[in-house]
Amino acid sequence: MKFLDEIKRRRTFGIISHPDAGKTTLTEKLLLFGGAINEAGAVKSNKIKKGATSDFMEIERQRGISVATSVLAFEYDGIKINILDTPGHKDFAEDTFRTLTAVDSVIVVIDVAKGVEEQTEKLVEVCRMRNIPMIVFINKMDREGKDAFELLDEIEQKLKLTVTPLSFPIGMGYDFKGIYNIWEKNINLFSGDSRKNIEETIEINDLESEELNTLIGNKAANTLREEIELVEGIYPKFSNEDYLKGELQPVFFGSALNSFGVRELLDCFVEIAPKPRPKNSEERLVLPEEDKFTGFVFKIHANMDPNHRNRLAFVKIVSGEFKRNTPYLHVRHKKKVKFSSPNAFFAEKKEIVDISYPGDIVGLQDTGTFKIGDTLTEGEILNYKGIPSFSPEHFRYINNADPLKSKQLFKGIDQLMDEGVAQLFTLELNGRKVIGTVGALQYEVIQYRLEHEYGAKCTYENLNVYKACWVDPEDKKNSEYKEFLRVKQRYLAKDKRGQLVFLADSPFSLQMTQQKYPSVKFHYVSEFE
Ligand code: GDP
């Protein structure tokens, strides 16, 4: 197949949701439809289970699984689909944010009973800011939940989206009869009490037809007619263009557990979802169709074997063809590197591939040369944008507990930070190192991994920080900025990229500082215009 055809047939996306909304179940059903797996239960949940083991051992177990679920690829209807895994647990939110830089669209899963939950809100906000096309899937329609219109309202308000339903439920919970597919103009009915089987799809081109009454009964038929009329009256007509611009979000209803509404979602997805999109670099906009290869690292996964410090760097291909054994420029190191065994991912395995295309993800063996955000090209100096750091929630000093192992400790910290496990800040005043994390559990993980993978020991010391704020002065030379640097010196630190950060100890002190130095801006994110 020709290069351009390969690009056209790729769809790379992520499924985002609050834990328990049904992301794993939906992923699995999509893979079943794609024939990539044969049975339910094949996809391991990447979520943190509470239970017998301590939470952080559970994270280690999860790390093993997440290699396997990082990218799940399958073919459907001639389309190559790559699903990128996005952990729902809030302690891994940063991982998910980074993965969202590598997707071309997302599907948002919402539990019909719980509605819009906290993690959904945060993740959708990131997608909205980046204009990532989103499809919403309202799941668990076999259970009692919120009224469809009420839920659509909630989605519009809490997620600040403009929605338009492309399917609509007929009843709910015990009375759930099926789904009217507005997109395809047909009806899917649940059959029998088992609620497990789907009757054949029935074409309903005219909702007024008597056939509808026969199928679902007079009452349900009339309700459906009224509801669809309301839908057409309230919501904008679906426009593929607006969806692709991130300005309109189509909504589907279904039940992932019962495979209900999943085929409709998938069929619509392959038709409307974007093929690999152009990506901005600091230098220029890069188009997938360009013949020279470029790509960037969005995730690094350390191997589970502590004796081999091999890591797998996940590269999203943005343009051109990525070929095995071909030298590419590692832009940050200004060095050519080549890869003898790049991995491609499938539903349950990974394999060495000779060639990959825009939209694809390749896994590159790495011994510590990559960090998240690194760009690879055929020689052009290009730096992909868009993997910012967010202010951590927790901050602690890290101390060396074994003076003979300080080299190992620093190397370990360095590599774990490259992987994106946490963020390191170095205080301007005394060079002390501060580790910032999204969740408190990460401290245990870091301690454990430093000891087991690097032979180093560390202790922590509490540090009262509310937020890390990246400092953005209007003018580095003005006296106000100089005074800020002098007065606030003991709250200043450098992040790993050498950017200056103000560690505010309370919302109040941040506010006071802002008032006192109005020409200095503070950002909770490391990248700003
Ligand atoms: P995740 O945390 O978002 O990956 O959620 P899971 O896919 O693991 O699902 C969480 C729970 O909800 C599991 O017990 C699923 O069996 C259940 N579940 C998922 N989809 C449905 C559905 O459509 N209906 C019902 N009743 N339960 C579902």
Short mmCIF file of C-alpha atoms and ligand atoms in Angstrom, two decimals, residues 17-25 47 139-140 142-143 255-257, ligand 1:
data_model
loop_
_atom_site.label_atom_id
_atom_site.label_comp_id
_atom_site.label_asym_id
_atom_site.label_seq_id
_atom_site.Cartn_x
_atom_site.Cartn_y
_atom_site.Cartn_z
CA SER A 17 -12.72 8.27 31.91
CA HIS A 18 -12.98 8.40 35.65
CA PRO A 19 -11.98 4.99 37.11
CA ASP A 20 -14.79 2.43 36.93
CA ALA A 21 -16.79 4.14 34.19
CA GLY A 22 -15.99 1.21 31.90
CA LYS A 23 -12.85 2.13 29.95
CA THR A 24 -11.31 -1.36 30.19
CA THR A 25 -14.58 -3.06 29.28
CA LYS A 47 -6.19 0.21 37.60
CA ASN A 139 -22.08 3.68 29.42
CA LYS A 140 -24.03 1.26 31.64
CA ASP A 142 -28.53 -1.43 31.37
CA ARG A 143 -28.55 0.15 34.83
CA SER A 255 -23.60 -0.73 27.56
CA ALA A 256 -20.02 -1.87 27.09
CA LEU A 257 -20.54 -4.92 29.29
P1 GDP B 1 -12.49 1.32 34.11
O1 GDP B 1 -11.98 1.55 35.49
O2 GDP B 1 -13.04 2.58 33.52
O3 GDP B 1 -11.52 0.62 33.20
O4 GDP B 1 -13.80 0.38 34.28
P2 GDP B 1 -14.01 -1.16 33.99
O5 GDP B 1 -14.12 -1.41 32.53
O6 GDP B 1 -13.02 -1.96 34.74
O7 GDP B 1 -15.48 -1.33 34.60
C1 GDP B 1 -15.76 -1.08 35.95
C2 GDP B 1 -16.92 -1.97 36.40
O8 GDP B 1 -18.11 -1.62 35.71
C3 GDP B 1 -16.67 -3.45 36.10
O9 GDP B 1 -17.19 -4.19 37.17
C4 GDP B 1 -17.46 -3.67 34.84
O10 GDP B 1 -17.89 -5.02 34.72
C5 GDP B 1 -18.64 -2.75 35.03
N1 GDP B 1 -19.21 -2.32 33.74
C6 GDP B 1 -18.56 -1.87 32.64
N2 GDP B 1 -19.45 -1.60 31.65
C7 GDP B 1 -20.68 -1.87 32.14
C8 GDP B 1 -22.00 -1.80 31.58
O11 GDP B 1 -22.23 -1.43 30.44
N3 GDP B 1 -23.02 -2.16 32.41
C9 GDP B 1 -22.81 -2.58 33.69
N4 GDP B 1 -23.89 -2.92 34.40
N5 GDP B 1 -21.60 -2.67 34.22
C10 GDP B 1 -20.53 -2.32 33.47
#
